[in-house]
Each structure stands twice: as C-alpha cells, then as structure tokens.
C-alpha cells in the first residue's frame, strides 16, 4: 500500500509522537514460471534457465495459529476471513497461487507491507497472496541487458534503503514509514523526503515484472519503459507508474535505473513547535503561520528551484488537544543558513514564540539540545520513521497548486479548535507536506501520476483504538475535510476549462472510499486520483484484465464501450 511520507511522523504533541541472466542473478524464482506464450497481450516471455529456487510457499488456513495475524493489515479497522492466505516465496508461487484462486473461483488480493488505508486487501471468502517473504534487493539487469536495481515487491522501504545504501551507496526517493511494502508504494507513484530533490519513486522506474492473466491462465509479463510506444507492454509499464495497486495483476519486482540518486552524506533535521495554548490566545497567528508556510512553498517549488530543492518540510496542524502545532524539516545541504531563512519566513509576524520540539524517554519529557541536528543520511532516515503502533485510522488527501485560501485556513482553525466531548482527538491532524521542485519537472502524461504542478500535498489523519469511537472519528475527519474544500463541493477539485483551481485532486496511495467506489454510478475517485490519465488506464485494464480478476472498491474499471 501505499504509504509515503510518514503518517504520524513526530505527530506534534510534546512527547507524542511504496534477460534470463537478470532473473537468475536476482535469485528470484527458478525459471519455471509460465511465460506469456498464449495468444493475447504481447507480453515478453520470462526466459528459461537460471538457478532453481525451491518453493517455500505455505498455505495458511483458518485453523493455523498464523491466520488471524496474516489476514489483517496495519489498520486495525479492517479484519477479514479469507478462504486461505498463500505465503509467497518465488515467482512460481505467484503463478500457481493466481491459477489456484481462479480455478476455485476466488477473488485474489495481494499484500506486501499491509499498509493499505482502506479495506482493499481484506478478503472475506477469497485468497490473499502474501508477498512479504519476497523481499530481495540487488543490482541486476533489466530485460534489455542494462544494469538496474531489482526490488521484489515484498521488500519494505527499510529493506530498500538499507540494502541499496550499504551495498551500492544509492537510494530511491521513497516514503519514510519503514514497514511499508514496495508492492503498493511504488505503483501508486511513491514520494518522500528526497522527492523535491530527486522526483517521485516512479520517475526512476524502468521495468516491472507482473503476473497477469491471459486466456484464464497466470503468466509472467515483463513490461519496460523502452518497450515500443503504443505496445501493450508499454501501456502496462506506464500503468504501474501511478495507477495504484490491485488493478492489473501481481507485481513480482520493480527495476530501477542504474542512475538512481546518491543520497546526501549528511542532512540537518529541524523541529520546532507552537503551543496551542498560545495560539488560541492569538488566533491570527494560526492564520499567519499557515499563510507563511504555504506561500513559501508556492514561491520555492518550481521545477528549476535553485536552492530549496534540498528542503523537505511537514507542518503538522494537530487538533488543539494534542498540545502543539509542529514543523519538522530535513535539509540536504551543508550550510544551515537557508533553513534559518526558511524558519524566519514561516515565523514572520507571529506573536506566539516557537519552542524546540520535545521527545519522551519513559514518562519524562526532554527537549532537544538544539533546534537543528546534523546526522548521517541513513540514520536520519531511521530517525524520521513514523510507522507507529497498529491502531484504527482514517485518512484523506489533497494536492494544492497554490497557497491556501482564507476560507480554507478558517475551516482548519474552526475544526482543529472544536471541542468534541468524550472523543480523544490528540492524534487527529492535517499534515501539510512540501511538494514540487523535481517532481514538477515531469509532464502529467509521462507517468500515470498526473499531479505535476502542485506545491503542497496534504494528508488528513485521525487515529484511535476503541471501535466504539469509529463513528466519532470518521464524522470529525469528514466534516473537517468537507469544510476546508467547501468552495469546491467538499473535495479538492481539479481545474477545468473555466476554473483554474488551487487544488488538484487526491493521492491514490492515500485511498478514501468517501470519494466513491467502483460500483457507484459516478464515483469521484477516477477524476481526483487520475484526472485525464484515467481513460488510458481503463484501456490498459481492458487489455490486461478484461474480466476484472484483480479488483477492489476503488479499482480501475474497464471501459464499457
């Protein structure tokens, strides 16, 4: 699933907190997986040969002690009762697993890291293919014999970062939650702390190996960025550069270009906070803070931004019960001066003084000794991890192309300062991530990610543990979101021929079923996630999965004509 920048990273309270030699060389599969030889989509057959890898597949049935754990994902709102869970260890396991599910008439769903925000993988009465044991990461070759980095879809973000850095001194610009799986993270687009400097994760993708279905049989298809334009495999590759998971087949592995980024040797981490107790005394400070922050990034997020490509920042507008509004940043430059200038711009005109963010040791609150902390990149990446504990959660998202309107800021203030009796909203927030720069150097149709001129990316979040609190949290987040976007019908609408809007839709890797489901007469999610790219995604779906074997509540629907 999807997960990019940390959902709960430093939440904000004081103390709170995506050729034959190449396959054999990866050691991923044994060469026996059935190639796409049957009539149908022009797939590239998987080469025979290569070192054999004994299957370690394990079928987990309801009486297995692993069943309860493996039938659930990270979000504790979702439980399911699949017929079985197939633990996958190699390509052949996937081919056999898909064939078996189809033979039994079961819906196959796929789990890698298990972080899907909605219940798209939870599968009552079907078959879950658990990819988490397929997690190899290594340098290899793509199908054209060019050097590339191969990442199996069960690898977590942390697997990818540590292996690529320790073995090869490189990285990909991905998310910050360590336990998110590559399977859903990458095909949804993928972004993170280095994306302003290095683009989206999919901007570095060159190939995807995926198990698709042809004439009722599972086959391994290898789709490459350099496949002939207009070919079926070219479309399949493109669809995996932002089309989202669970739509076309089961991803086995991704290949990234040999030219993926070298991470900075060191980075600066910065974290400051504004106490809600003071902000409520000075309401204008909240407005000024949000205005300053959003205007800074509206000014400094162009594709050719000369200085602040190295800056990534998150403004966490928590509910007032949390205690603090927090600004956390990473700076990939040597000189800390630009960060000081950025913080000064954010605080300009505020009467409320900021404090250094605090952290906990046991029951004690301790301040950071300095506002800024310089760390080796990999250690900083580990420090920024924010997967947090398993809880119940609900999420919404938005892209913003310009700074916030007065109405939007007023709505945030109204809802984040609202008292809701007997409901714990300390983990409810609007997280505003910096965006743009090199992300916006790519045209909207080059990948399936169409949002290529935004400067901010928002994630609306709420967490809780008591099922009895479900309705209260869902209603609160829905009310907040709809109020912020009241000017555009309660959602972050996209521009059209007559309206040049400040918003640009929502992020597929932060799915939200309030935007409609596939069976609705006119769901909003195709427009808000994919914009004009949806028509091509539909045609790709028609080519590769016309019978809709791979589907969920917000999946891509084949065209009806």
XYZ file of C-alpha atoms in Angstrom:
561
model
C 0.000 0.000 0.000
C 0.500 2.970 -0.144
C 2.427 4.981 2.181
C 4.727 7.837 1.571
C 5.881 10.408 3.961
C 5.216 9.289 7.496
C 1.616 9.425 8.565
C 2.384 10.001 12.188
C 5.964 11.132 11.988
C 6.504 13.329 15.073
C 2.767 13.871 15.403
C 3.181 17.038 17.311
C 2.276 16.706 20.921
C 5.040 17.380 23.342
C 6.074 13.804 23.868
C 3.842 12.277 21.203
C 4.702 11.335 18.518
C 5.501 2.296 -1.791
C 17.261 -11.087 -19.832
C 17.474 -14.524 -18.313
C 20.684 -13.640 -16.534
C 18.894 -10.821 -14.756
C 16.239 -13.079 -13.265
C 18.648 -15.778 -12.283
C 21.045 -13.226 -10.907
C 18.344 -11.895 -8.634
C 17.710 -15.346 -7.293
C 14.022 -14.558 -7.610
C 12.259 -17.575 -8.969
C 13.551 -20.635 -10.730
C 12.805 -20.019 -14.371
C 9.828 -22.366 -14.344
C 7.139 -19.698 -14.027
C 4.907 -19.926 -17.075
C 5.681 -17.253 -19.667
C 3.063 -15.282 -21.546
C 3.134 -17.537 -24.604
C -0.582 -17.836 -25.151
C -2.475 -15.569 -27.567
C -3.428 -12.218 -26.105
C -1.372 -9.304 -24.825
C 2.070 -9.138 -26.345
C 3.973 -9.979 -23.185
C 7.677 -10.638 -23.014
C 8.229 -14.285 -22.074
C 10.194 -14.997 -18.965
C 13.479 -16.593 -20.064
C 14.062 -20.172 -19.104
C 17.063 -21.267 -17.115
C 18.609 -19.734 -14.062
C 19.335 -21.141 -10.663
C 16.467 -23.091 -9.196
C 14.866 -21.722 -6.078
C 12.874 -24.214 -4.067
C 9.380 -23.008 -3.298
C 8.718 -22.248 0.324
C 5.042 -21.478 -0.244
C 2.831 -22.043 2.718
C -0.953 -22.083 2.723
C -2.378 -20.670 5.934
C -5.877 -21.948 6.717
C -8.299 -20.703 9.380
C -7.110 -23.264 11.945
C -3.476 -22.136 11.582
C -2.196 -20.001 14.506
C -0.811 -17.540 11.917
C -4.193 -16.992 10.300
C -5.523 -14.171 12.472
C -2.346 -12.141 12.086
C -1.853 -12.711 8.359
C -5.474 -11.988 7.494
C -5.140 -8.424 8.816
C -3.173 -5.394 7.735
C -1.724 -2.444 9.626
C -5.007 -0.556 10.053
C -6.920 -2.334 12.802
C -10.238 -1.153 11.426
C -10.027 -3.910 8.860
C -10.404 -7.617 9.509
C -11.264 -10.356 7.055
C -11.880 -14.069 6.763
C -10.186 -15.274 3.568
C -10.533 -18.894 2.477
C -6.769 -19.030 2.870
C -3.591 -16.965 2.813
C -0.800 -18.051 0.481
C 2.658 -17.071 1.737
C 4.677 -16.412 -1.427
C 8.422 -17.052 -1.755
C 9.127 -17.067 -5.529
C 7.622 -16.341 -8.946
C 6.225 -19.843 -9.336
C 4.283 -19.441 -6.101
C 2.534 -16.404 -7.530
C 1.680 -18.077 -10.827
C 0.382 -21.150 -9.023
C -1.423 -19.036 -6.452
C -3.280 -16.969 -9.036
C -4.145 -20.073 -11.068
C -5.479 -21.835 -7.990
C -7.588 -18.878 -6.919
C -9.088 -18.582 -10.401
C -9.700 -22.340 -10.562
C -11.667 -22.149 -7.321
C -13.496 -19.005 -8.398
C -11.907 -16.963 -5.603
C -11.011 -13.300 -5.719
C -7.207 -12.933 -5.386
C -5.838 -9.955 -3.461
C -2.221 -9.088 -2.763
C -0.449 -7.891 0.371
C 3.151 -6.734 0.658
C 3.580 -4.344 3.601
C -0.065 -4.327 4.654
C -0.464 -0.556 4.982
C -3.477 -0.009 2.742
C -5.593 2.747 4.275
C -8.852 1.137 3.187
C -10.003 -2.489 3.137
C -8.852 -3.219 -0.417
C -6.749 -6.249 0.537
C -9.019 -7.625 3.233
C -10.751 -10.511 1.558
C -13.615 -12.484 3.066
C -14.072 -15.782 1.281
C -11.225 -15.180 -1.193
C -7.467 -15.753 -1.322
C -4.788 -13.383 -0.015
C -1.366 -13.687 -1.634
C 1.149 -12.528 0.973
C 4.285 -11.244 -0.796
C 6.206 -10.210 2.326
C 8.673 -13.114 2.093
C 9.785 -11.959 -1.379
C 11.994 -9.041 -0.345
C 15.307 -9.286 -2.149
C 17.038 -6.096 -3.279
C 20.117 -6.206 -5.503
C 21.861 -4.944 -8.623
C 20.999 -6.924 -11.735
C 19.978 -6.325 -15.367
C 16.677 -5.441 -16.948
C 15.252 -7.410 -19.849
C 17.323 -5.402 -22.328
C 20.543 -6.279 -20.550
C 21.071 -2.863 -18.965
C 22.223 -2.550 -15.375
C 19.379 -1.891 -12.946
C 18.429 -2.378 -9.320
C 15.851 -5.100 -8.749
C 13.433 -4.798 -5.829
C 10.998 -7.570 -5.014
C 7.516 -6.372 -4.161
C 7.574 -7.727 -0.607
C 10.604 -5.629 0.330
C 9.847 -2.906 2.834
C 11.004 0.674 2.453
C 13.636 -0.016 5.097
C 14.843 -3.138 3.238
C 15.286 -0.999 0.137
C 17.078 1.888 1.807
C 19.492 -0.154 3.879
C 20.387 -2.583 1.099
C 20.804 -0.027 -1.680
C 22.842 2.268 0.543
C 25.055 -0.303 2.236
C 25.805 -2.303 -0.907
C 25.842 0.370 -3.573
C 25.706 3.835 -1.983
C 22.439 4.788 -3.733
C 18.766 5.162 -2.868
C 15.322 5.851 -4.288
C 13.170 8.845 -3.278
C 10.514 6.933 -1.372
C 8.474 7.195 1.794
C 9.544 7.348 5.409
C 7.477 4.633 7.137
C 9.921 1.731 7.410
C 7.373 -1.100 7.204
C 5.516 -0.014 4.062
C 5.916 -2.578 1.277
C 7.277 -1.780 -2.173
C 4.395 -3.587 -3.872
C 1.783 -0.872 -3.433
C 4.062 2.030 -2.623
C 5.829 2.144 -5.993
C 2.915 1.539 -8.357
C 0.981 4.333 -6.663
C 3.727 6.798 -7.555
C 5.783 6.917 -4.373
C 7.202 10.066 -2.838
C 9.116 11.059 0.242
C 11.699 13.209 1.938
C 14.069 13.416 -1.059
C 11.393 13.870 -3.728
C 11.771 17.636 -4.108
C 15.426 16.944 -4.924
C 15.030 13.690 -6.891
C 11.431 13.363 -8.092
C 8.889 10.630 -7.455
C 9.850 7.000 -6.958
C 8.326 6.037 -10.331
C 10.404 8.668 -12.126
C 13.325 6.233 -11.702
C 11.426 3.043 -12.587
C 12.440 1.220 -15.803
C 10.700 -2.163 -15.625
C 8.066 -4.106 -13.758
C 7.633 -7.896 -13.689
C 4.000 -8.715 -13.056
C 1.854 -11.849 -13.077
C -1.126 -11.168 -15.306
C -3.905 -13.428 -16.607
C -4.073 -14.409 -20.282
C -6.808 -16.763 -21.523
C -7.610 -17.730 -17.968
C -4.034 -18.658 -17.057
C -1.482 -16.782 -14.983
C 1.642 -15.658 -16.857
C 4.733 -13.611 -16.034
C 4.897 -10.403 -18.057
C 7.929 -8.107 -18.175
C 6.994 -4.549 -19.099
C 9.713 -1.963 -19.733
C 9.855 1.793 -20.167
C 11.655 1.271 -23.516
C 9.101 -1.132 -24.977
C 7.736 0.161 -28.301
C 5.377 3.103 -27.763
C 1.781 2.015 -28.129
C 2.545 -1.628 -27.394
C 0.543 -3.476 -24.764
C 3.573 -3.897 -22.526
C 4.430 -0.215 -22.844
C 0.948 0.605 -21.549
C 1.273 -1.947 -18.752
C 4.554 -0.415 -17.612
C 3.052 3.087 -17.697
C 0.047 1.932 -15.674
C 2.420 0.879 -12.883
C 3.876 4.388 -12.651
C 0.977 5.721 -10.603
C -2.059 3.607 -11.471
C -2.185 2.113 -7.978
C -2.109 -1.449 -6.716
C -4.557 -4.288 -7.186
C -5.586 -3.365 -10.731
C -3.716 -5.395 -13.341
C -2.012 -8.349 -11.673
C 0.546 -9.264 -9.025
C 3.809 -7.324 -9.083
C 6.824 -9.589 -8.623
C 9.555 -6.958 -8.732
C 10.448 -3.471 -9.815
C 13.619 -2.436 -11.631
C 15.120 0.996 -11.088
C 17.589 2.739 -13.360
C 21.289 2.446 -12.586
C 21.275 6.246 -12.323
C 19.111 6.376 -9.182
C 20.186 9.090 -6.736
C 23.132 9.103 -4.396
C 21.833 10.239 -1.002
C 23.460 13.170 0.763
C 26.229 12.115 3.186
C 24.590 14.126 5.964
C 21.369 16.031 6.496
C 20.070 18.533 9.003
C 16.910 17.702 10.950
C 14.920 20.528 12.463
C 11.781 20.512 14.593
C 10.009 23.404 16.281
C 6.557 23.761 17.822
C 3.960 26.390 18.664
C 1.879 25.660 21.782
C -1.844 25.564 21.161
C -2.344 27.312 24.491
C -0.687 30.395 22.982
C -2.197 30.067 19.513
C -5.717 30.089 20.948
C -4.877 33.418 22.590
C -3.639 34.743 19.257
C -5.892 33.238 16.548
C -4.360 35.458 13.885
C -1.040 33.673 14.467
C -2.522 30.402 13.224
C -3.676 32.101 10.044
C -0.342 33.834 9.563
C 1.600 30.612 10.180
C -0.343 28.628 7.580
C -0.219 31.523 5.107
C 3.540 31.984 5.540
C 4.256 28.276 5.159
C 2.116 27.777 2.061
C 3.302 30.966 0.368
C 6.921 29.986 0.912
C 6.427 26.751 -0.966
C 4.292 28.375 -3.635
C 7.336 30.562 -4.277
C 10.071 27.926 -3.910
C 8.711 24.768 -5.586
C 9.312 25.292 -9.296
C 10.967 22.554 -11.312
C 14.150 24.626 -11.567
C 14.131 25.975 -7.996
C 17.804 26.854 -7.438
C 18.123 26.435 -3.667
C 15.245 24.868 -1.811
C 15.110 21.561 -3.712
C 17.115 20.292 -0.750
C 14.382 21.207 1.743
C 11.581 18.888 2.771
C 9.159 20.008 5.435
C 5.996 18.866 7.180
C 3.680 21.220 9.032
C 1.528 19.197 11.411
C -1.651 21.057 12.263
C -2.851 18.906 15.119
C -6.106 19.180 16.997
C -5.668 21.572 19.913
C -5.977 18.707 22.418
C -2.618 17.474 21.163
C -0.862 20.482 22.640
C 1.339 21.697 19.806
C 1.467 22.561 16.144
C 4.795 21.216 14.872
C 7.066 21.977 11.927
C 9.610 19.267 11.059
C 12.155 19.635 8.280
C 15.047 17.883 6.593
C 17.714 19.887 4.790
C 20.102 18.051 2.467
C 22.582 20.917 2.167
C 25.762 21.611 4.090
C 25.054 25.202 5.114
C 22.229 25.543 7.640
C 21.685 29.180 6.647
C 18.847 28.566 4.133
C 16.931 26.632 6.780
C 17.236 29.533 9.186
C 15.892 31.798 6.434
C 13.005 29.394 5.818
C 12.081 29.267 9.511
C 12.274 33.045 9.735
C 9.908 33.340 6.776
C 7.449 30.919 8.390
C 7.510 32.789 11.706
C 7.348 36.295 10.240
C 4.696 38.366 12.020
C 3.856 35.767 14.683
C 3.472 36.842 18.285
C 3.477 33.241 19.503
C 7.057 32.141 20.096
C 8.178 28.730 18.879
C 9.917 26.204 21.078
C 12.188 23.297 20.226
C 10.158 20.135 19.805
C 10.248 17.683 22.683
C 10.502 13.922 22.849
C 9.865 11.335 25.550
C 12.066 8.968 27.477
C 9.734 6.841 29.541
C 7.440 9.291 31.307
C 9.864 12.206 31.082
C 9.763 14.999 28.520
C 13.169 16.132 27.332
C 13.990 18.988 24.949
C 16.318 18.606 22.001
C 19.570 20.347 22.933
C 19.494 22.341 19.685
C 16.928 23.452 17.133
C 18.889 21.664 14.386
C 20.565 18.274 14.435
C 23.061 17.088 11.817
C 23.085 13.344 11.130
C 24.274 10.832 8.532
C 21.540 10.365 5.945
C 20.671 6.753 6.767
C 20.490 7.474 10.491
C 18.292 10.491 9.826
C 16.028 8.332 7.677
C 15.713 5.877 10.537
C 15.017 8.736 12.939
C 12.223 10.074 10.759
C 10.457 6.712 10.572
C 6.921 7.095 11.793
C 5.068 3.855 11.182
C 3.995 3.928 14.810
C 1.761 1.428 16.606
C -1.042 -0.502 14.956
C -4.257 1.447 15.522
C -7.526 2.227 13.840
C -7.189 5.027 11.304
C -8.907 7.108 8.650
C -7.204 9.270 6.020
C -7.941 11.815 3.325
C -5.629 13.680 0.978
C -5.286 16.654 -1.336
C -2.853 18.279 -3.732
C -2.535 22.074 -3.611
C -1.134 24.078 -6.515
C -1.076 27.390 -4.660
C -1.134 28.738 -1.121
C -4.259 28.279 0.975
C -7.277 30.499 0.653
C -8.597 32.431 3.629
C -11.668 30.197 3.700
C -9.571 27.031 3.803
C -7.450 28.279 6.717
C -10.527 29.436 8.620
C -12.089 25.984 8.244
C -8.945 24.313 9.587
C -8.960 26.633 12.601
C -12.658 26.045 13.313
C -12.373 22.275 13.281
C -8.977 21.906 14.941
C -10.098 24.040 17.874
C -13.508 22.372 18.210
C -14.307 20.590 21.460
C -15.807 17.126 20.990
C -16.833 15.630 24.348
C -15.635 12.109 25.144
C -13.616 11.794 21.928
C -9.811 11.662 22.019
C -8.617 13.784 19.093
C -4.992 14.097 20.172
C -3.976 12.034 17.125
C -6.075 13.985 14.641
C -4.271 16.379 12.321
C -3.795 17.968 8.933
C -0.259 17.200 7.758
C 0.985 19.592 5.074
C 3.982 18.227 3.174
C 6.201 20.286 0.928
C 5.993 19.118 -2.684
C 7.046 20.161 -6.182
C 10.551 21.011 -7.486
C 11.901 17.997 -9.429
C 8.533 16.269 -9.112
C 7.171 19.012 -11.343
C 9.869 18.542 -13.987
C 7.833 15.615 -15.414
C 4.794 16.194 -17.611
C 1.383 14.925 -16.405
C 1.067 12.185 -19.058
C 4.618 10.836 -18.887
C 3.654 8.712 -15.906
C 0.250 7.742 -14.564
C 0.691 10.393 -11.825
C -0.986 13.494 -13.311
C -0.390 15.972 -10.454
C 2.782 17.639 -11.692
C 2.404 21.287 -10.748
C 1.448 21.058 -7.067
C 3.487 22.676 -4.310
C 1.892 21.047 -1.265
C 0.481 17.628 -0.518
C -1.935 17.223 2.390
C -2.863 14.230 4.446
C -5.814 14.412 6.807
C -5.405 11.798 9.533
C -7.064 10.515 12.667
C -6.112 7.547 14.878
C -7.808 5.767 17.749
C -8.036 2.307 19.327
C -11.602 1.864 20.615
C -14.066 0.538 17.983
C -16.837 2.393 19.796
C -15.136 5.628 18.686
C -15.266 4.787 14.961
C -18.221 6.967 14.037
C -16.986 9.952 16.028
C -13.571 9.934 14.334
C -14.934 9.294 10.860
C -17.535 12.042 11.207
C -14.962 14.514 12.510
C -12.466 13.942 9.695
C -15.199 14.071 7.062
C -16.515 17.314 8.493
C -13.053 18.885 8.583
C -12.255 17.861 5.008
C -15.576 18.969 3.568
C -15.322 22.321 5.342
C -11.805 23.008 4.016
C -12.988 22.331 0.453
C -16.466 23.814 0.774
C -15.658 26.217 -2.069
C -15.220 23.276 -4.465
C -18.008 20.943 -3.410
C -16.317 19.405 -0.370
C -13.400 17.835 -2.263
C -10.077 19.157 -3.653
C -11.377 19.549 -7.195
C -9.242 19.695 -10.317
C -9.223 22.586 -12.774
C -11.240 22.588 -15.963
C -11.616 24.842 -18.999
C -13.336 27.539 -16.995
C -11.931 27.161 -13.481
C -8.250 27.448 -12.548
C -8.374 25.979 -9.046
C -5.824 25.983 -6.246
C -6.341 22.251 -5.652
C -5.542 19.284 -7.898
C -7.279 16.182 -6.662
C -6.208 13.452 -4.251
C -3.498 10.794 -3.946
C -4.244 7.206 -4.952
C -1.873 5.812 -2.309
C -3.966 7.529 0.381
C -7.252 5.932 -0.695
C -10.502 7.287 0.690
C -13.759 5.473 -0.070
C -15.696 8.636 0.707
C -14.644 9.661 -2.812
C -16.813 6.866 -4.173
C -16.399 3.212 -5.050
C -16.226 1.364 -8.345
C -19.885 0.319 -8.283
C -21.175 3.885 -7.881
C -22.855 5.461 -10.921
C -20.395 8.397 -10.948
C -17.586 7.970 -8.416
C -15.270 10.905 -7.827
C -12.031 8.965 -7.298
C -11.178 8.346 -11.001
C -11.194 12.088 -11.656
C -9.468 13.119 -8.415
C -6.759 10.422 -8.445
C -6.032 10.167 -12.164
C -7.506 13.198 -13.961
C -7.101 12.809 -17.758
C -4.934 9.699 -17.340
C -7.884 7.556 -16.318
C -9.014 6.811 -19.890
C -5.638 5.273 -20.766
C -5.652 3.289 -17.523
C -9.072 1.934 -18.432
C -7.850 0.799 -21.855
C -4.860 -0.890 -20.236
C -7.225 -2.624 -17.839
C -9.324 -3.800 -20.775
C -6.226 -5.251 -22.434
C -4.660 -6.947 -19.421
C -7.563 -7.785 -17.117
C -10.796 -7.521 -19.108
C -12.557 -9.983 -16.805
C -11.632 -7.839 -13.797
C -9.996 -10.626 -11.789
C -7.988 -8.037 -9.867
C -10.278 -5.516 -8.278
C -11.185 -3.687 -5.096
C -13.587 -0.948 -4.089
C -11.653 1.787 -5.903
C -10.021 -0.185 -8.667
C -9.785 0.849 -12.296
C -12.903 -0.244 -14.175
C -12.631 -1.456 -17.793
C -14.427 0.837 -20.248
C -17.970 -0.172 -21.084
C -17.644 0.698 -24.781
